[in-house]
Amino acid sequence: MTGDSPSGLTHIDSRGNARMVDVSAKPATPRRATAQGSVRMRPATLELITGGEVGKGDVLGVARVAAIMAAKRTGELIPLCHPLGLDSVTVDFSPAPPDRILISATAALVGRTGVEMEALTAVSIAALTIYDMCKAADKEMVIGESWLAAKTGGRSGDFRHPSPPA
Amino acid sequence: MTGDSPSGLTHIDSRGNARMVDVSAKPATPRRATAQGSVRMRPATLELITGGEVGKGDVLGVARVAAIMAAKRTGELIPLCHPLGLDSVTVDFSPAPPDRILISATAALVGRTGVEMEALTAVSIAALTIYDMCKAADKEMVIGESWLAAKTGGRSGDFRHPSPPA
Amino acid sequence: MTGDSPSGLTHIDSRGNARMVDVSAKPATPRRATAQGSVRMRPATLELITGGEVGKGDVLGVARVAAIMAAKRTGELIPLCHPLGLDSVTVDFSPAPPDRILISATAALVGRTGVEMEALTAVSIAALTIYDMCKAADKEMVIGESWLAAKTGGRSGDFRHPSPPA
Amino acid sequence: MTGDSPSGLTHIDSRGNARMVDVSAKPATPRRATAQGSVRMRPATLELITGGEVGKGDVLGVARVAAIMAAKRTGELIPLCHPLGLDSVTVDFSPAPPDRILISATAALVGRTGVEMEALTAVSIAALTIYDMCKAADKEMVIGESWLAAKTGGRSGDFRHPSPPA
Amino acid sequence: MTGDSPSGLTHIDSRGNARMVDVSAKPATPRRATAQGSVRMRPATLELITGGEVGKGDVLGVARVAAIMAAKRTGELIPLCHPLGLDSVTVDFSPAPPDRILISATAALVGRTGVEMEALTAVSIAALTIYDMCKAADKEMVIGESWLAAKTGGRSGDFRHPSPPA
Amino acid sequence: MTGDSPSGLTHIDSRGNARMVDVSAKPATPRRATAQGSVRMRPATLELITGGEVGKGDVLGVARVAAIMAAKRTGELIPLCHPLGLDSVTVDFSPAPPDRILISATAALVGRTGVEMEALTAVSIAALTIYDMCKAADKEMVIGESWLAAKTGGRSGDFRHPSPPA
């Protein structure tokens, strides 16, 4: 019904229409993906998040929950993503003084398609949540670049980003 | 019940607990916010999106729909955001050859709280959707920095980012 | 940012891009819309739904709940619909022997935009739910035509469909 | 816990109560379903959608995305549907001048239950989205009949509608 | 369209059908509601949550986020609840040694209908989240009774539960 | 990436951070769980629900649908729950005059993790829906205790609550 795309974009069929790629003939195999990103902010804002007595860690705790929950809903947000029953999501934050928080998210499942988008979505929602919780103090924060750091499993084989931004 | 936060973070109360800030005493006024971002990719990937005969514009069309739909669901994704009845969302893309697509999203409503997060969420989901639709051709794409470009309305007054990243 | 559409389609801007129309300058006024539809089935299937001792009315009871819940989520399903805080939804069913069930849904709110889509969505989901609950007995059911029967309120004034299908 | 239904409706148990049928003992097998439908409109409205220079194809592009996304959420909308991890969704439109657009949607997965409802939901939401995007120009549009055209896989075997409406 | 219910249940119309009550004629006024509940567990489980070095407070932090997010989605979960744009949600936990955690949630908005269900939903989801996070250590936990402790605003006036369970 | 938790709480990693436990190495096996709960109310309220001519059974019918639908969305509500493709959900109500309705919910699937939370969530949402539909008549209702009554399947083996509250 939908032939191979001459465009090289699998999500577009031979007539130029968007589609959810058929993965039903692929075997269910273990897959894992890690994405990375960051939020850049004033040094004083970073201290509010990481150094204070009150609310210590709470911004990152809320952002972690938001990221895990969003990863589970990736298929609702990204139109052509397959809905997936994720087997694992972890989200880690590393303060990088004086002005950044690094974000890393890893998703895994046994399934017919990869979990790159789940890991990337987790990073994006974590960054947006940090922005939201700190924006009263600092509207000039910048959500940093994000990328697929690594993936394993699936027909296209393992991948490690050859030139990660930072 | 929840006093002012000594941390300077309004989403954290005086005991360090996350909360959804009470805006019920604020008047409903017109608010508008614009966020910006980008996706960086190989020049050949940019051509697939913008230059081909087949599927011309379709990647960006799908990303625009995803962004608009996600903006409406910001309150479900970002834990302490107020649920808002958005009055407007627009999303614009500008190819920036040889290797970038710029993304701009604007949200507006008449309400008790701002729509910065809705505009930023639209930018992030647009970028993630572009990544998803092109990842079979280019896994090394990088979702670029994103930021609040401008906002109007609300008690804190108008804002324009003094040093946007690009 | 997005001029009037030469296409006559308000959801498409002057450059041909989809958008959520800006309604922030419109006043919040009372609006109401009624949509109608039907499901056509074998007479024996209609009897299962309406005439039996066991489960009497239950198919329609479930369909009514599904329709009301879907009306509330119209803004999540229809990409360019505004998210609305509905003030009322009612759904009515009328068996039309020998082979049809008629569906009518009415939505209302005080708001800046109409509720036609909410009423139409309620009718569609009611019909789909009836199909789902009866499909083990009758896969040949047909979800009938549906249309906006009437609306009141809003700048475009009152409307009553001049030639409803049935 | 819930015996066979004397009503012949599998979604109703022996006491007349709604339930989600237990499919855990069924094997996961390949399944596919195609549903069809249409939207009927004024000829001038059909031309706005298919013939113009500006926004050409955009209404159908948005409707396709909405349909694919809704198919993935069928289990949230239809109360007794099983939540499914769809492996594929495609949506096709065919203008049928002078006054109709035909809609066809196909869903597939390897699973324990069929995907008829996913295909039918995709058709309904596609039709509703077309209605929404054109309603400023034509409120008298009629969402046409829709039906299960064909299904393959599953214990009940293959099915092709013997008397499709049009 | 739907008359007063002889049953005394406003969510059931005069023909016995469920409906979402029409509140469009009511004024938007400030409303606030507080609900309370608890989780009962082994003393050792309570210590894991409140007393340890590792993960101190994290269970309650996650439960608070879950409760706030669920309060915002009450209208999606409870079929006949109106969808509301909450202006505030706060959730508080008080360990009650040796074996209980008390939960209190308060919701507020300016609107046409009350927020009792939002407060009660927050309490329930907080309790379920605590159960989920501790169930590997203690499957015998009991989610305690919950109730509307107080509400203010709305036509029915202020309310304080005259005989709260504990 | 995340070691065993010294806290005994699997949802907290060795650094005290919340995570979604990795179940990808576990086999998919049949699992089933039953939870129980209740709603306590005035005898007159119980009669409104169970004894009248008008709307007989409708409150419980709506609550059953709400509970089944919520069970399917457990993974969206409870932050660290795995998203699951439930194979079965049933919900039963038993009036316990003079003042209680007992609720029992059973969920089942073939999967890598248990369905305790799905059963408990169904019970909670059923109770909240009953409260919502009767609150105009009786604001003093109390949502009763709820607990995991039994589970089968999974590595930790079968479980039956040794001391259920009632």
mmCIF file of C-alpha atoms in Angstrom, chain C residues 5-18 40 48-49 54-55 58-59 62 65-66 70 73 76-81 116-117 120-121 124-125 128-129 131-137 139-148 151 156 159 161-163 165, chain D residues 5-18 40 48-49 54-55 58-59 62 65-66 70 73 76-81 116-117 120-121 124-125 128-129 131-137 139-148 151 156 159 161-163 165:
data_model
loop_
_atom_site.group_PDB
_atom_site.id
_atom_site.type_symbol
_atom_site.label_atom_id
_atom_site.label_comp_id
_atom_site.label_asym_id
_atom_site.label_seq_id
_atom_site.Cartn_x
_atom_site.Cartn_y
_atom_site.Cartn_z
ATOM 1 C CA SER C 5 -5.952 33.364 4.294
ATOM 2 C CA PRO C 6 -6.662 33.886 0.596
ATOM 3 C CA SER C 7 -7.845 30.297 0.615
ATOM 4 C CA GLY C 8 -10.946 31.041 2.675
ATOM 5 C CA LEU C 9 -9.830 28.411 5.168
ATOM 6 C CA THR C 10 -9.178 30.118 8.469
ATOM 7 C CA HIS C 11 -6.977 27.291 9.722
ATOM 8 C CA ILE C 12 -4.483 27.921 6.901
ATOM 9 C CA ASP C 13 -2.469 31.140 6.945
ATOM 10 C CA SER C 14 -1.440 33.276 3.981
ATOM 11 C CA ARG C 15 1.586 31.070 3.350
ATOM 12 C CA GLY C 16 -0.408 27.852 3.331
ATOM 13 C CA ASN C 17 0.585 26.754 6.819
ATOM 14 C CA ALA C 18 -1.734 25.239 9.391
ATOM 15 C CA ARG C 40 -26.877 0.992 11.062
ATOM 16 C CA LEU C 48 -29.323 -7.338 21.364
ATOM 17 C CA ILE C 49 -28.747 -3.715 22.310
ATOM 18 C CA VAL C 54 -29.367 -9.117 30.133
ATOM 19 C CA GLY C 55 -27.277 -6.021 29.715
ATOM 20 C CA ASP C 58 -25.585 -1.173 28.854
ATOM 21 C CA VAL C 59 -24.137 -0.748 25.368
ATOM 22 C CA VAL C 62 -21.040 2.810 27.893
ATOM 23 C CA VAL C 65 -19.851 7.831 28.833
ATOM 24 C CA ALA C 66 -17.298 7.406 26.061
ATOM 25 C CA ALA C 70 -14.225 12.269 24.242
ATOM 26 C CA ARG C 73 -10.746 15.800 24.877
ATOM 27 C CA GLU C 76 -6.346 16.827 22.020
ATOM 28 C CA LEU C 77 -7.678 14.933 19.021
ATOM 29 C CA ILE C 78 -8.425 17.591 16.418
ATOM 30 C CA PRO C 79 -5.143 19.395 15.761
ATOM 31 C CA LEU C 80 -6.320 22.969 15.285
ATOM 32 C CA CYS C 81 -9.222 22.969 17.760
ATOM 33 C CA GLU C 116 -19.323 22.282 16.976
ATOM 34 C CA MET C 117 -16.329 19.972 17.000
ATOM 35 C CA LEU C 120 -19.446 16.099 16.401
ATOM 36 C CA THR C 121 -16.656 14.287 18.220
ATOM 37 C CA SER C 124 -18.393 9.882 16.360
ATOM 38 C CA ILE C 125 -17.027 8.295 19.513
ATOM 39 C CA LEU C 128 -17.430 3.857 17.386
ATOM 40 C CA THR C 129 -18.149 2.548 20.888
ATOM 41 C CA TYR C 131 -19.541 -0.640 16.876
ATOM 42 C CA ASP C 132 -16.849 -1.930 19.219
ATOM 43 C CA MET C 133 -19.260 -3.467 21.688
ATOM 44 C CA CYS C 134 -21.317 -5.219 19.004
ATOM 45 C CA LYS C 135 -18.649 -6.185 16.484
ATOM 46 C CA ALA C 136 -18.322 -9.743 17.762
ATOM 47 C CA ALA C 137 -21.953 -10.234 16.716
ATOM 48 C CA LYS C 139 -18.962 -6.873 11.666
ATOM 49 C CA GLU C 140 -21.053 -5.401 8.855
ATOM 50 C CA MET C 141 -22.452 -2.517 10.882
ATOM 51 C CA VAL C 142 -22.119 0.878 9.211
ATOM 52 C CA ILE C 143 -21.443 4.085 11.101
ATOM 53 C CA GLY C 144 -23.967 6.463 9.545
ATOM 54 C CA GLU C 145 -23.560 9.997 8.314
ATOM 55 C CA SER C 146 -23.097 12.723 10.903
ATOM 56 C CA TRP C 147 -23.508 16.477 10.714
ATOM 57 C CA LEU C 148 -23.872 19.700 12.644
ATOM 58 C CA LYS C 151 -25.490 25.924 16.720
ATOM 59 C CA SER C 156 -21.300 33.932 12.791
ATOM 60 C CA PHE C 159 -27.175 27.988 12.295
ATOM 61 C CA HIS C 161 -28.610 22.600 8.932
ATOM 62 C CA PRO C 162 -30.889 23.282 5.954
ATOM 63 C CA SER C 163 -30.772 19.770 4.545
ATOM 64 C CA PRO C 165 -29.191 13.789 5.629
ATOM 65 C CA SER D 5 -22.476 -13.644 27.806
ATOM 66 C CA PRO D 6 -25.915 -15.016 26.917
ATOM 67 C CA SER D 7 -26.431 -11.736 25.085
ATOM 68 C CA GLY D 8 -23.958 -12.587 22.339
ATOM 69 C CA LEU D 9 -22.103 -9.343 23.110
ATOM 70 C CA THR D 10 -18.641 -10.251 24.317
ATOM 71 C CA HIS D 11 -18.140 -6.897 26.031
ATOM 72 C CA ILE D 12 -21.043 -7.620 28.400
ATOM 73 C CA ASP D 13 -20.642 -10.357 30.996
ATOM 74 C CA SER D 14 -23.269 -12.823 32.197
ATOM 75 C CA ARG D 15 -24.608 -10.287 34.681
ATOM 76 C CA GLY D 16 -24.982 -7.537 32.114
ATOM 77 C CA ASN D 17 -21.880 -5.624 33.144
ATOM 78 C CA ALA D 18 -19.374 -4.058 30.766
ATOM 79 C CA ARG D 40 -19.301 15.263 1.581
ATOM 80 C CA LEU D 48 -10.411 24.863 -1.646
ATOM 81 C CA ILE D 49 -8.922 21.643 -0.335
ATOM 82 C CA VAL D 54 -2.003 28.197 -1.435
ATOM 83 C CA GLY D 55 -2.137 25.479 1.161
ATOM 84 C CA ASP D 58 -2.422 20.975 3.727
ATOM 85 C CA VAL D 59 -5.908 20.167 4.971
ATOM 86 C CA VAL D 62 -3.156 17.759 8.874
ATOM 87 C CA VAL D 65 -1.488 13.309 11.073
ATOM 88 C CA ALA D 66 -4.549 13.622 13.298
ATOM 89 C CA ALA D 70 -5.802 9.116 17.110
ATOM 90 C CA ARG D 73 -4.941 6.435 21.245
ATOM 91 C CA GLU D 76 -8.018 5.672 25.549
ATOM 92 C CA LEU D 77 -11.144 6.686 23.652
ATOM 93 C CA ILE D 78 -13.138 3.489 23.240
ATOM 94 C CA PRO D 79 -13.818 2.205 26.761
ATOM 95 C CA LEU D 80 -13.523 -1.549 26.263
ATOM 96 C CA CYS D 81 -10.806 -1.581 23.594
ATOM 97 C CA GLU D 116 -10.591 -2.839 13.518
ATOM 98 C CA MET D 117 -11.309 -0.081 16.001
ATOM 99 C CA LEU D 120 -12.232 3.000 12.165
ATOM 100 C CA THR D 121 -11.072 5.597 14.684
ATOM 101 C CA SER D 124 -13.479 9.183 12.007
ATOM 102 C CA ILE D 125 -10.819 11.556 13.264
ATOM 103 C CA LEU D 128 -13.629 15.363 11.863
ATOM 104 C CA THR D 129 -10.356 17.176 11.151
ATOM 105 C CA TYR D 131 -14.684 19.226 8.888
ATOM 106 C CA ASP D 132 -12.907 21.399 11.446
ATOM 107 C CA MET D 133 -10.507 22.940 8.969
ATOM 108 C CA CYS D 134 -13.221 23.757 6.423
ATOM 109 C CA LYS D 135 -16.135 24.670 8.675
ATOM 110 C CA ALA D 136 -15.545 28.413 8.399
ATOM 111 C CA ALA D 137 -16.265 28.050 4.674
ATOM 112 C CA LYS D 139 -20.922 24.359 7.869
ATOM 113 C CA GLU D 140 -23.201 22.027 5.911
ATOM 114 C CA MET D 141 -20.563 19.385 5.244
ATOM 115 C CA VAL D 142 -21.637 15.852 6.101
ATOM 116 C CA ILE D 143 -19.309 13.222 7.514
ATOM 117 C CA GLY D 144 -20.147 10.197 5.396
ATOM 118 C CA GLU D 145 -20.773 6.608 6.371
ATOM 119 C CA SER D 146 -17.804 4.554 7.539
ATOM 120 C CA TRP D 147 -17.302 0.815 7.834
ATOM 121 C CA LEU D 148 -14.809 -1.982 8.238
ATOM 122 C CA LYS D 151 -9.547 -7.498 8.140
ATOM 123 C CA SER D 156 -12.436 -15.247 13.488
ATOM 124 C CA PHE D 159 -13.339 -10.614 6.566
ATOM 125 C CA HIS D 161 -17.416 -6.323 3.895
ATOM 126 C CA PRO D 162 -19.952 -7.960 1.578
ATOM 127 C CA SER D 163 -21.968 -4.817 0.903
ATOM 128 C CA PRO D 165 -22.120 1.442 1.372
#
